[in-house]
PDB file of C-alpha atoms in Angstrom:
ATOM      1  CA  MET A 146       0.000   0.000   0.000  1.00 45.00           C
ATOM      2  CA  ALA A 147       2.494   2.624   1.162  1.00 44.00           C
ATOM      3  CA  ALA A 148       5.321   0.996  -0.766  1.00 42.00           C
ATOM      4  CA  ALA A 149       3.201   1.104  -3.926  1.00 40.00           C
ATOM      5  CA  ARG A 150       3.190   4.887  -3.691  1.00 40.00           C
ATOM      6  CA  GLY A 151       6.999   4.905  -3.702  1.00 39.00           C
ATOM      7  CA  LEU A 152       7.377   6.034  -0.116  1.00 39.00           C
ATOM      8  CA  SER A 153      10.570   5.695   1.828  1.00 38.00           C
ATOM      9  CA  LEU A 154       9.434   4.206   5.140  1.00 39.00           C
ATOM     10  CA  THR A 155      10.933   1.726   7.575  1.00 39.00           C
ATOM     11  CA  VAL A 156      10.192  -1.972   7.266  1.00 35.00           C
ATOM     12  CA  ALA A 157       7.808  -1.780  10.234  1.00 39.00           C
ATOM     13  CA  THR A 158       5.847   0.942   8.472  1.00 38.00           C
ATOM     14  CA  GLN A 159       5.635  -1.052   5.250  1.00 37.00           C
ATOM     15  CA  ARG A 160       3.807  -3.963   6.875  1.00 35.00           C
ATOM     16  CA  ALA A 161       0.230  -4.488   5.768  1.00 36.00           C
ATOM     17  CA  VAL A 162      -2.163  -2.290   7.714  1.00 38.00           C
ATOM     18  CA  THR A 163      -4.407  -4.544   9.759  1.00 38.00           C
ATOM     19  CA  PRO A 164      -6.250  -3.998  13.036  1.00 42.00           C
ATOM     20  CA  TRP A 165      -3.918  -4.673  15.966  1.00 40.00           C
ATOM     21  CA  PRO A 166      -4.963  -7.694  18.005  1.00 42.00           C
ATOM     22  CA  ARG A 167      -5.496  -6.900  21.682  1.00 42.00           C
ATOM     23  CA  GLY A 168      -3.261  -8.428  24.312  1.00 42.00           C
ATOM     24  CA  ARG A 169       0.022  -8.426  22.382  1.00 40.00           C
ATOM     25  CA  LEU A 170       1.861  -6.266  24.891  1.00 40.00           C
ATOM     26  CA  LEU A 171       3.965  -7.992  27.466  1.00 38.00           C
ATOM     27  CA  ALA A 172       2.556  -8.676  30.896  1.00 35.00           C
ATOM     28  CA  ALA A 173       4.519  -5.709  32.203  1.00 38.00           C
ATOM     29  CA  SER A 174       1.834  -3.481  30.721  1.00 39.00           C
ATOM     30  CA  LEU A 175      -0.515  -4.713  33.420  1.00 38.00           C
ATOM     31  CA  GLY A 176       1.745  -3.177  36.051  1.00 39.00           C
ATOM     32  CA  LEU A 177       1.555   0.134  34.238  1.00 38.00           C
ATOM     33  CA  GLN A 178      -2.240  -0.037  34.216  1.00 39.00           C
ATOM     34  CA  ALA A 179      -2.357   0.828  37.916  1.00 33.00           C
ATOM     35  CA  ARG A 180       0.124   3.692  37.450  1.00 34.00           C
ATOM     36  CA  ARG A 181      -1.866   5.012  34.473  1.00 35.00           C
ATOM     37  CA  GLU A 182      -5.144   4.959  36.409  1.00 35.00           C
ATOM     38  CA  ALA A 183      -3.534   6.680  39.391  1.00 32.00           C
ATOM     39  CA  SER A 184      -2.018   9.422  37.247  1.00 33.00           C
ATOM     40  CA  SER A 185      -5.121   9.972  35.106  1.00 34.00           C
ATOM     41  CA  SER A 186      -7.078  11.305  38.075  1.00 31.00           C
ATOM     42  CA  SER A 187      -4.871  14.418  38.270  1.00 29.00           C
ATOM     43  CA  PRO A 188      -3.448  15.130  34.822  1.00 36.00           C
ATOM     44  CA  GLU A 189      -1.173  18.119  34.410  1.00 38.00           C
ATOM     45  CA  ALA A 190      -1.288  20.328  31.316  1.00 36.00           C
ATOM     46  CA  GLY A 191       0.309  18.423  28.452  1.00 58.00           C
ATOM     47  CA  GLU A 192       0.696  15.185  30.421  1.00 64.00           C
ATOM     48  CA  GLY A 193      -0.274  12.196  28.329  1.00 77.00           C
ATOM     49  CA  GLN A 194       0.037  14.169  25.116  1.00 92.00           C
ATOM     50  CA  ILE A 195       2.039  13.114  22.089  1.00 96.00           C
ATOM     51  CA  ARG A 196       3.766  16.007  20.356  1.00 96.00           C
ATOM     52  CA  LEU A 197       4.623  15.996  16.649  1.00 97.00           C
ATOM     53  CA  THR A 198       7.690  17.708  15.234  1.00 97.00           C
ATOM     54  CA  ASP A 199       7.405  19.909  12.155  1.00 97.00           C
ATOM     55  CA  SER A 200       9.200  17.275  10.047  1.00 97.00           C
ATOM     56  CA  CYS A 201       6.707  14.632  11.217  1.00 97.00           C
ATOM     57  CA  VAL A 202       3.736  16.835  10.331  1.00 97.00           C
ATOM     58  CA  GLN A 203       5.225  17.656   6.933  1.00 97.00           C
ATOM     59  CA  ARG A 204       5.948  14.001   6.066  1.00 97.00           C
ATOM     60  CA  LEU A 205       2.515  12.829   7.213  1.00 98.00           C
ATOM     61  CA  LEU A 206       0.829  15.447   5.041  1.00 97.00           C
ATOM     62  CA  GLU A 207       2.892  14.164   2.092  1.00 97.00           C
ATOM     63  CA  ILE A 208       2.141  10.453   2.525  1.00 97.00           C
ATOM     64  CA  THR A 209      -1.395  10.266   3.902  1.00 96.00           C
ATOM     65  CA  GLU A 210      -4.475  10.412   1.728  1.00 94.00           C
ATOM     66  CA  GLY A 211      -8.047  11.071   2.825  1.00 93.00           C
ATOM     67  CA  SER A 212      -8.752   9.522   6.203  1.00 94.00           C
ATOM     68  CA  GLU A 213      -5.311   7.910   6.643  1.00 97.00           C
ATOM     69  CA  PHE A 214      -3.240   8.601   9.735  1.00 98.00           C
ATOM     70  CA  LEU A 215      -0.100   7.301  11.413  1.00 98.00           C
ATOM     71  CA  ARG A 216      -0.687   4.674  14.092  1.00 98.00           C
ATOM     72  CA  LEU A 217       1.926   4.388  16.834  1.00 97.00           C
ATOM     73  CA  GLN A 218       1.952   1.149  18.808  1.00 95.00           C
ATOM     74  CA  VAL A 219       4.246  -0.378  21.384  1.00 92.00           C
ATOM     75  CA  GLU A 220       4.854  -4.111  21.293  1.00 90.00           C
ATOM     76  CA  GLY A 221       7.114  -6.470  23.178  1.00 86.00           C
ATOM     77  CA  GLY A 222      10.450  -7.190  21.534  1.00 80.00           C
ATOM     78  CA  GLY A 223      13.518  -5.452  20.267  1.00 75.00           C
ATOM     79  CA  CYS A 224      16.874  -5.441  22.005  1.00 72.00           C
ATOM     80  CA  SER A 225      15.606  -3.425  24.999  1.00 73.00           C
ATOM     81  CA  GLY A 226      12.294  -5.157  25.753  1.00 80.00           C
ATOM     82  CA  PHE A 227       9.739  -2.984  23.941  1.00 86.00           C
ATOM     83  CA  GLN A 228       9.688  -1.603  20.419  1.00 90.00           C
ATOM     84  CA  TYR A 229       7.835   1.118  18.570  1.00 89.00           C
ATOM     85  CA  LYS A 230       5.715   0.135  15.582  1.00 93.00           C
ATOM     86  CA  PHE A 231       4.441   2.651  13.026  1.00 95.00           C
ATOM     87  CA  SER A 232       1.835   1.949  10.350  1.00 97.00           C
ATOM     88  CA  LEU A 233      -0.636   3.822   8.201  1.00 97.00           C
ATOM     89  CA  ASP A 234      -4.224   3.134   9.199  1.00 97.00           C
ATOM     90  CA  THR A 235      -7.763   4.375   8.538  1.00 97.00           C
ATOM     91  CA  VAL A 236      -9.732   2.843  11.451  1.00 97.00           C
ATOM     92  CA  ILE A 237      -9.998   4.590  14.821  1.00 97.00           C
ATOM     93  CA  ASN A 238     -10.932   2.161  17.593  1.00 97.00           C
ATOM     94  CA  PRO A 239     -12.908   3.122  20.723  1.00 97.00           C
ATOM     95  CA  ASP A 240      -9.809   2.981  22.964  1.00 96.00           C
ATOM     96  CA  ASP A 241      -7.640   5.122  20.646  1.00 97.00           C
ATOM     97  CA  ARG A 242      -6.402   8.633  21.395  1.00 97.00           C
ATOM     98  CA  VAL A 243      -5.988  10.966  18.420  1.00 97.00           C
ATOM     99  CA  PHE A 244      -3.237  13.584  18.450  1.00 97.00           C
ATOM    100  CA  GLU A 245      -3.548  16.151  15.680  1.00 96.00           C
ATOM    101  CA  GLN A 246      -1.206  18.948  14.740  1.00 96.00           C
ATOM    102  CA  GLY A 247      -1.232  21.016  11.562  1.00 95.00           C
ATOM    103  CA  GLY A 248      -3.660  18.624   9.866  1.00 95.00           C
ATOM    104  CA  ALA A 249      -1.515  15.538  10.538  1.00 97.00           C
ATOM    105  CA  ARG A 250      -2.851  12.847  12.853  1.00 97.00           C
ATOM    106  CA  VAL A 251      -1.121  10.259  15.030  1.00 98.00           C
ATOM    107  CA  VAL A 252      -3.303   7.683  16.777  1.00 98.00           C
ATOM    108  CA  VAL A 253      -2.212   5.670  19.831  1.00 97.00           C
ATOM    109  CA  ASP A 254      -4.220   2.930  21.547  1.00 97.00           C
ATOM    110  CA  SER A 255      -4.680   3.228  25.308  1.00 95.00           C
ATOM    111  CA  ASP A 256      -2.317   0.333  26.138  1.00 94.00           C
ATOM    112  CA  SER A 257       0.503   1.816  24.040  1.00 94.00           C
ATOM    113  CA  LEU A 258      -0.149   5.328  25.339  1.00 96.00           C
ATOM    114  CA  ALA A 259       0.978   4.250  28.811  1.00 92.00           C
ATOM    115  CA  PHE A 260       4.426   3.593  27.295  1.00 90.00           C
ATOM    116  CA  VAL A 261       4.754   6.799  25.221  1.00 93.00           C
ATOM    117  CA  LYS A 262       2.780   9.536  26.984  1.00 93.00           C
ATOM    118  CA  GLY A 263       4.667  12.797  26.939  1.00 95.00           C
ATOM    119  CA  ALA A 264       6.902  11.700  24.038  1.00 94.00           C
ATOM    120  CA  GLN A 265       7.531  13.364  20.710  1.00 96.00           C
ATOM    121  CA  VAL A 266       7.119  11.790  17.245  1.00 96.00           C
ATOM    122  CA  ASP A 267       9.633  12.863  14.624  1.00 96.00           C
ATOM    123  CA  PHE A 268      10.432  12.008  11.020  1.00 97.00           C
ATOM    124  CA  SER A 269      14.134  11.599  10.364  1.00 93.00           C
ATOM    125  CA  GLN A 270      15.642  11.433   6.895  1.00 91.00           C
ATOM    126  CA  GLU A 271      19.251  10.298   6.639  1.00 88.00           C
ATOM    127  CA  LEU A 272      21.414   8.841   3.887  1.00 89.00           C
ATOM    128  CA  ILE A 273      20.898   5.269   5.071  1.00 87.00           C
ATOM    129  CA  ARG A 274      17.283   5.418   6.257  1.00 86.00           C
ATOM    130  CA  SER A 275      14.160   7.505   6.594  1.00 92.00           C
ATOM    131  CA  SER A 276      11.787   6.722   9.430  1.00 92.00           C
ATOM    132  CA  PHE A 277       9.346   7.927  12.026  1.00 94.00           C
ATOM    133  CA  GLN A 278      10.880   7.865  15.489  1.00 92.00           C
ATOM    134  CA  VAL A 279       9.823   8.444  19.073  1.00 92.00           C
ATOM    135  CA  LEU A 280      11.998  11.049  20.798  1.00 90.00           C
ATOM    136  CA  ASN A 281      12.221  12.221  24.395  1.00 90.00           C
ATOM    137  CA  ASN A 282      10.024   9.462  25.791  1.00 88.00           C
ATOM    138  CA  PRO A 283       9.672  10.172  29.531  1.00 90.00           C
ATOM    139  CA  GLN A 284       8.451   6.586  30.084  1.00 86.00           C
ATOM    140  CA  ALA A 285      11.667   5.057  28.690  1.00 83.00           C
ATOM    141  CA  GLN A 286      14.597   4.297  30.959  1.00 72.00           C
ATOM    142  CA  GLN A 287      16.983   3.542  28.111  1.00 65.00           C
ATOM    143  CA  GLY A 288      16.846   2.703  24.431  1.00 63.00           C
ATOM    144  CA  CYS A 289      18.875   0.993  21.795  1.00 59.00           C
ATOM    145  CA  SER A 290      21.247   2.942  19.562  1.00 57.00           C
ATOM    146  CA  CYS A 291      18.912   2.879  16.551  1.00 59.00           C
ATOM    147  CA  GLY A 292      15.986   4.260  18.588  1.00 58.00           C
ATOM    148  CA  SER A 293      13.489   1.555  17.702  1.00 65.00           C
ATOM    149  CA  SER A 294      13.368  -0.213  21.072  1.00 61.00           C
ATOM    150  CA  PHE A 295      13.433   0.833  24.723  1.00 69.00           C
ATOM    151  CA  SER A 296      13.065  -0.346  28.278  1.00 65.00           C
ATOM    152  CA  ILE A 297      10.542   1.229  30.642  1.00 74.00           C
ATOM    153  CA  LYS A 298      11.020   3.010  33.933  1.00 67.00           C
ATOM    154  CA  LEU A 299       9.703   0.940  36.803  1.00 60.00           C
TER     155      LEU A 299
END
């Protein structure tokens, strides 16, 4: 789909866009459920928000058509325990949060949001790769050198 339009996206982004099956996060997400519920009762301004950089907004406006948006998910795996997954999607589920900036939309499901709240989504274009990336994730303790996986703060 995206590759047919000649887009330069990461392998994770080029996967077929299908609804994400529930329950694919590691069991550690259950421990964050209690923290998320405790913190949601007194949210500060901007807490739980996903910010988009100008390069992310610009790239999304270039590659999305009609009702398409970028879906950000967190799944178990990678060299640090969790990894970011980006895909183009058109279906907004009841538990999704939509973050819009400058006409570009990023959608995050509630389970994944616990792992990325307060982070920033960027689009980076380098000689060897072009990809969406999560930057400045306050929920991450450390990440791998390529920026695609991370471990969480406990």
